[in-house]
Amino acid sequence: MTSAQSPTILIVGASRGLGHAMAAELAKKDWRVTGTVRPGSARTALHDLADEYPDRVDLETVDITDPEGIAALRTRLADRTFDVLFVNAGTTNDEGERIGDVSTDEFVRVMITNSLSPMRVVESFSDLVPPTGLIGAMTSGQGSVANNTTGYREVYRGSKAALNMFMRSVAARESESRRAFVVMAPGWVQTALGGPGARLTIEESVPRLVEVLLAKRERPGIEYLDYLGRTVPW
């Protein structure tokens, strides 16, 4: 059975891919995991994980692009505290589409999903994380302005760069606290987003990413890290 003292994490976006793999890795480490799926979802890998670890994994529902849904989840979890809040959200568009060619609707869709919605979650749930806790979000190495030497995936890159900037803003507001913040770059991973030709498997990325995430709890302030713990230039 899980100890009452087990550390707790809320992973927003844990139905599949990287989010589910993080939930599984943490459950194996005796963490108490609350993971979210979208409302109305069919059975997901997170449902299977909850069956495997009924005393460690709880399911909640939220569509992070729906502000009312975020508020409803916040109400449902009002009496909970989490040592870690981690927001895993991502979508992309045609990787070859140039920024001047993208439609307004497509630009808005990517930016809302990758930038605005994760920050709405962070702002809404930050008070459920103790001042010594950790708040993180899944970004991408492609969100690095300094490392962009090739172009391509321009809308996606811009959305993740925006997420990084917004997270820095939140951390700057709390610069006097001991709270830790992190934006994590998982590498190019074989997921629905990364595609089957990606360089890394989930098994090669996520266990290391989780170790980096947990170690970050001891270091207040914000960092931009990859799955090996290396600093990514902003």
Short mmCIF file of C-alpha atoms in Angstrom, two decimals:
data_model
loop_
_atom_site.label_atom_id
_atom_site.label_comp_id
_atom_site.label_asym_id
_atom_site.label_seq_id
_atom_site.Cartn_x
_atom_site.Cartn_y
_atom_site.Cartn_z
CA MET A 1 0.00 0.00 0.00
CA THR A 2 1.08 3.59 -0.61
CA SER A 3 2.19 5.48 2.46
CA ALA A 4 0.19 8.49 3.55
CA GLN A 5 3.47 10.36 3.23
CA SER A 6 3.98 9.51 -0.44
CA PRO A 7 4.79 12.61 -2.50
CA THR A 8 2.05 13.80 -4.82
CA ILE A 9 1.96 15.08 -8.39
CA LEU A 10 -0.75 16.44 -10.65
CA ILE A 11 0.02 15.74 -14.30
CA VAL A 12 -2.31 17.61 -16.61
CA GLY A 13 -2.34 15.71 -19.89
CA ALA A 14 -1.52 12.11 -18.96
CA SER A 15 -3.75 9.97 -21.15
CA ARG A 16 -1.00 8.81 -23.50
CA GLY A 17 2.52 9.43 -24.74
CA LEU A 18 4.91 11.38 -22.54
CA GLY A 19 2.35 12.29 -19.90
CA HIS A 20 1.23 8.70 -19.40
CA ALA A 21 4.84 7.49 -19.33
CA MET A 22 5.66 10.07 -16.64
CA ALA A 23 2.68 8.93 -14.59
CA ALA A 24 3.78 5.29 -14.90
CA GLU A 25 7.37 6.07 -13.94
CA LEU A 26 6.30 8.03 -10.87
CA ALA A 27 3.79 5.41 -9.77
CA LYS A 28 6.62 2.86 -9.84
CA LYS A 29 8.55 5.22 -7.56
CA ASP A 30 5.68 5.18 -5.04
CA TRP A 31 4.37 8.63 -5.91
CA ARG A 32 0.66 9.37 -5.66
CA VAL A 33 -0.29 10.52 -9.16
CA THR A 34 -3.37 12.43 -10.24
CA GLY A 35 -3.51 12.48 -14.03
CA THR A 36 -5.99 14.04 -16.38
CA VAL A 37 -7.69 12.88 -19.55
CA ARG A 38 -10.05 14.82 -21.76
CA PRO A 39 -13.77 14.75 -20.95
CA GLY A 40 -15.58 12.04 -22.85
CA SER A 41 -12.38 10.15 -23.62
CA ALA A 42 -12.60 6.49 -24.44
CA ARG A 43 -10.48 4.20 -22.32
CA THR A 44 -6.87 5.37 -22.33
CA ALA A 45 -3.50 4.08 -21.19
CA LEU A 46 -3.98 6.11 -18.01
CA HIS A 47 -7.11 4.09 -17.21
CA ASP A 48 -5.02 0.93 -17.49
CA LEU A 49 -2.38 2.44 -15.23
CA ALA A 50 -5.00 3.32 -12.62
CA ASP A 51 -6.16 -0.31 -12.67
CA GLU A 52 -2.57 -1.46 -12.17
CA TYR A 53 -1.94 1.00 -9.31
CA PRO A 54 -5.36 1.65 -7.75
CA ASP A 55 -3.82 3.09 -4.58
CA ARG A 56 -1.40 5.38 -6.43
CA VAL A 57 -3.10 6.68 -9.58
CA ASP A 58 -6.24 8.82 -9.69
CA LEU A 59 -8.00 10.03 -12.83
CA GLU A 60 -9.49 13.45 -13.42
CA THR A 61 -10.88 15.06 -16.56
CA VAL A 62 -10.14 18.42 -18.13
CA ASP A 63 -9.81 19.98 -21.55
CA ILE A 64 -7.16 22.59 -20.92
CA THR A 65 -8.37 24.71 -23.82
CA ASP A 66 -11.65 25.20 -21.91
CA PRO A 67 -11.32 27.81 -19.14
CA GLU A 68 -14.56 26.64 -17.52
CA GLY A 69 -13.20 23.10 -17.43
CA ILE A 70 -10.01 24.31 -15.76
CA ALA A 71 -12.07 26.15 -13.15
CA ALA A 72 -14.22 23.07 -12.52
CA LEU A 73 -11.15 20.88 -11.98
CA ARG A 74 -9.70 23.48 -9.62
CA THR A 75 -12.89 23.33 -7.60
CA ARG A 76 -12.83 19.54 -7.46
CA LEU A 77 -9.24 19.53 -6.21
CA ALA A 78 -9.61 22.47 -3.84
CA ASP A 79 -8.81 20.43 -0.73
CA ARG A 80 -5.71 18.76 -2.22
CA THR A 81 -2.06 19.75 -2.21
CA PHE A 82 0.56 18.58 -4.70
CA ASP A 83 4.30 18.52 -4.29
CA VAL A 84 4.60 18.87 -8.06
CA LEU A 85 2.33 20.33 -10.73
CA PHE A 86 3.32 19.39 -14.26
CA VAL A 87 1.48 20.48 -17.38
CA ASN A 88 1.98 18.30 -20.44
CA ALA A 89 0.22 19.73 -23.47
CA GLY A 90 1.18 19.86 -27.08
CA THR A 91 -0.08 20.09 -30.60
CA THR A 92 1.54 21.02 -33.88
CA ASN A 93 0.73 21.95 -37.46
CA ASP A 94 2.31 21.34 -40.85
CA GLU A 95 6.02 21.53 -40.04
CA GLY A 96 6.87 23.14 -43.35
CA GLU A 97 4.27 25.89 -43.09
CA ARG A 98 5.92 29.29 -42.84
CA ILE A 99 4.73 31.79 -40.28
CA GLY A 100 3.49 34.16 -42.98
CA ASP A 101 1.39 31.43 -44.58
CA VAL A 102 -0.39 29.97 -41.57
CA SER A 103 -4.07 30.79 -41.24
CA THR A 104 -5.19 32.87 -38.30
CA ASP A 105 -7.35 30.02 -37.01
CA GLU A 106 -4.48 27.54 -37.15
CA PHE A 107 -2.10 29.96 -35.46
CA VAL A 108 -4.59 30.60 -32.68
CA ARG A 109 -5.24 26.86 -32.23
CA VAL A 110 -1.56 26.05 -31.73
CA MET A 111 -0.85 29.03 -29.49
CA ILE A 112 -3.87 28.41 -27.27
CA THR A 113 -3.02 24.74 -26.82
CA ASN A 114 0.73 25.08 -26.36
CA SER A 115 1.09 28.47 -24.65
CA LEU A 116 -2.02 30.04 -23.18
CA SER A 117 -3.79 26.96 -21.85
CA PRO A 118 -0.82 25.54 -19.91
CA MET A 119 -0.34 28.91 -18.26
CA ARG A 120 -3.99 29.11 -17.30
CA VAL A 121 -3.50 25.79 -15.51
CA VAL A 122 -0.32 27.01 -13.81
CA GLU A 123 -1.97 30.21 -12.63
CA SER A 124 -5.12 28.42 -11.45
CA PHE A 125 -3.41 25.60 -9.54
CA SER A 126 -0.25 27.22 -8.20
CA ASP A 127 -1.76 27.74 -4.77
CA LEU A 128 -2.22 23.97 -4.43
CA VAL A 129 1.57 23.59 -4.63
CA PRO A 130 3.50 24.39 -1.43
CA PRO A 131 6.01 27.27 -1.54
CA THR A 132 8.79 24.65 -1.58
CA GLY A 133 7.15 22.63 -4.36
CA LEU A 134 7.79 22.43 -8.09
CA ILE A 135 5.78 23.72 -11.03
CA GLY A 136 6.78 22.51 -14.47
CA ALA A 137 5.62 22.37 -18.07
CA MET A 138 6.60 20.29 -21.07
CA THR A 139 8.25 22.48 -23.66
CA SER A 140 10.56 21.48 -26.50
CA GLY A 141 14.13 22.08 -27.52
CA GLN A 142 12.56 23.76 -30.52
CA GLY A 143 11.34 26.49 -28.20
CA SER A 144 14.91 27.74 -27.84
CA VAL A 145 15.36 31.01 -29.71
CA ALA A 146 19.15 30.71 -29.52
CA ASN A 147 19.19 27.20 -31.00
CA ASN A 148 16.93 27.94 -33.96
CA THR A 149 19.33 27.69 -36.87
CA THR A 150 17.13 25.80 -39.34
CA GLY A 151 13.65 27.29 -39.25
CA TYR A 152 10.80 24.91 -40.02
CA ARG A 153 8.03 24.05 -37.55
CA GLU A 154 7.85 27.81 -37.11
CA VAL A 155 4.44 28.04 -35.48
CA TYR A 156 5.24 25.18 -33.11
CA ARG A 157 8.61 26.74 -32.24
CA GLY A 158 6.97 30.08 -31.56
CA SER A 159 4.31 28.54 -29.32
CA LYS A 160 6.91 26.78 -27.18
CA ALA A 161 9.11 29.89 -27.01
CA ALA A 162 6.04 31.77 -25.79
CA LEU A 163 5.40 29.11 -23.15
CA ASN A 164 8.99 29.45 -21.96
CA MET A 165 8.64 33.22 -21.69
CA PHE A 166 5.36 32.98 -19.78
CA MET A 167 6.85 30.49 -17.33
CA ARG A 168 9.78 32.84 -16.78
CA SER A 169 7.32 35.63 -16.03
CA VAL A 170 5.54 33.56 -13.38
CA ALA A 171 8.86 32.56 -11.83
CA ALA A 172 10.03 36.19 -11.84
CA ARG A 173 6.97 37.20 -9.87
CA GLU A 174 7.97 34.66 -7.23
CA SER A 175 11.70 35.33 -7.29
CA GLU A 176 11.81 35.80 -3.51
CA SER A 177 10.27 32.38 -2.81
CA ARG A 178 11.89 28.94 -2.67
CA ARG A 179 9.54 27.50 -5.28
CA ALA A 180 11.15 25.69 -8.19
CA PHE A 181 10.02 26.08 -11.79
CA VAL A 182 11.11 24.13 -14.84
CA VAL A 183 10.37 23.84 -18.53
CA MET A 184 11.41 20.40 -19.78
CA ALA A 185 12.60 19.46 -23.27
CA PRO A 186 12.08 15.70 -23.63
CA GLY A 187 14.02 15.31 -26.86
CA TRP A 188 12.61 14.10 -30.16
CA VAL A 189 10.52 11.18 -28.96
CA GLN A 190 8.47 8.55 -30.80
CA THR A 191 4.98 9.71 -29.83
CA ALA A 192 1.91 10.75 -31.78
CA LEU A 193 3.42 14.25 -31.89
CA GLY A 194 7.02 13.25 -32.53
CA GLY A 195 6.24 10.60 -35.12
CA PRO A 196 7.65 7.11 -35.64
CA GLY A 197 10.93 8.41 -37.06
CA ALA A 198 11.91 10.28 -33.90
CA ARG A 199 15.37 9.66 -32.48
CA LEU A 200 14.31 8.56 -28.99
CA THR A 201 11.87 6.00 -27.66
CA ILE A 202 9.70 6.88 -24.69
CA GLU A 203 11.74 4.40 -22.66
CA GLU A 204 14.94 6.28 -23.51
CA SER A 205 13.53 9.71 -22.66
CA VAL A 206 11.00 9.59 -19.85
CA PRO A 207 12.82 7.77 -17.02
CA ARG A 208 15.71 10.22 -17.36
CA LEU A 209 13.33 13.16 -17.67
CA VAL A 210 11.61 12.14 -14.44
CA GLU A 211 14.93 11.91 -12.61
CA VAL A 212 15.84 15.42 -13.81
CA LEU A 213 12.42 16.70 -12.76
CA LEU A 214 12.69 15.27 -9.25
CA ALA A 215 16.22 16.58 -8.77
CA LYS A 216 15.06 20.06 -9.75
CA ARG A 217 12.88 20.22 -6.63
CA GLU A 218 16.03 21.02 -4.63
CA ARG A 219 16.88 24.09 -6.73
CA PRO A 220 14.57 27.14 -6.43
CA GLY A 221 14.00 29.39 -9.42
CA ILE A 222 13.43 28.51 -13.05
CA GLU A 223 15.51 26.39 -15.40
CA TYR A 224 15.12 25.19 -19.00
CA LEU A 225 16.40 21.60 -19.01
CA ASP A 226 16.50 18.67 -21.37
CA TYR A 227 15.86 15.04 -20.47
CA LEU A 228 19.54 14.54 -19.60
CA GLY A 229 19.57 17.49 -17.20
CA ARG A 230 21.48 19.78 -19.55
CA THR A 231 20.62 23.47 -19.63
CA VAL A 232 18.94 24.54 -22.87
CA PRO A 233 19.67 28.12 -23.99
CA TRP A 234 16.59 30.28 -23.88
#
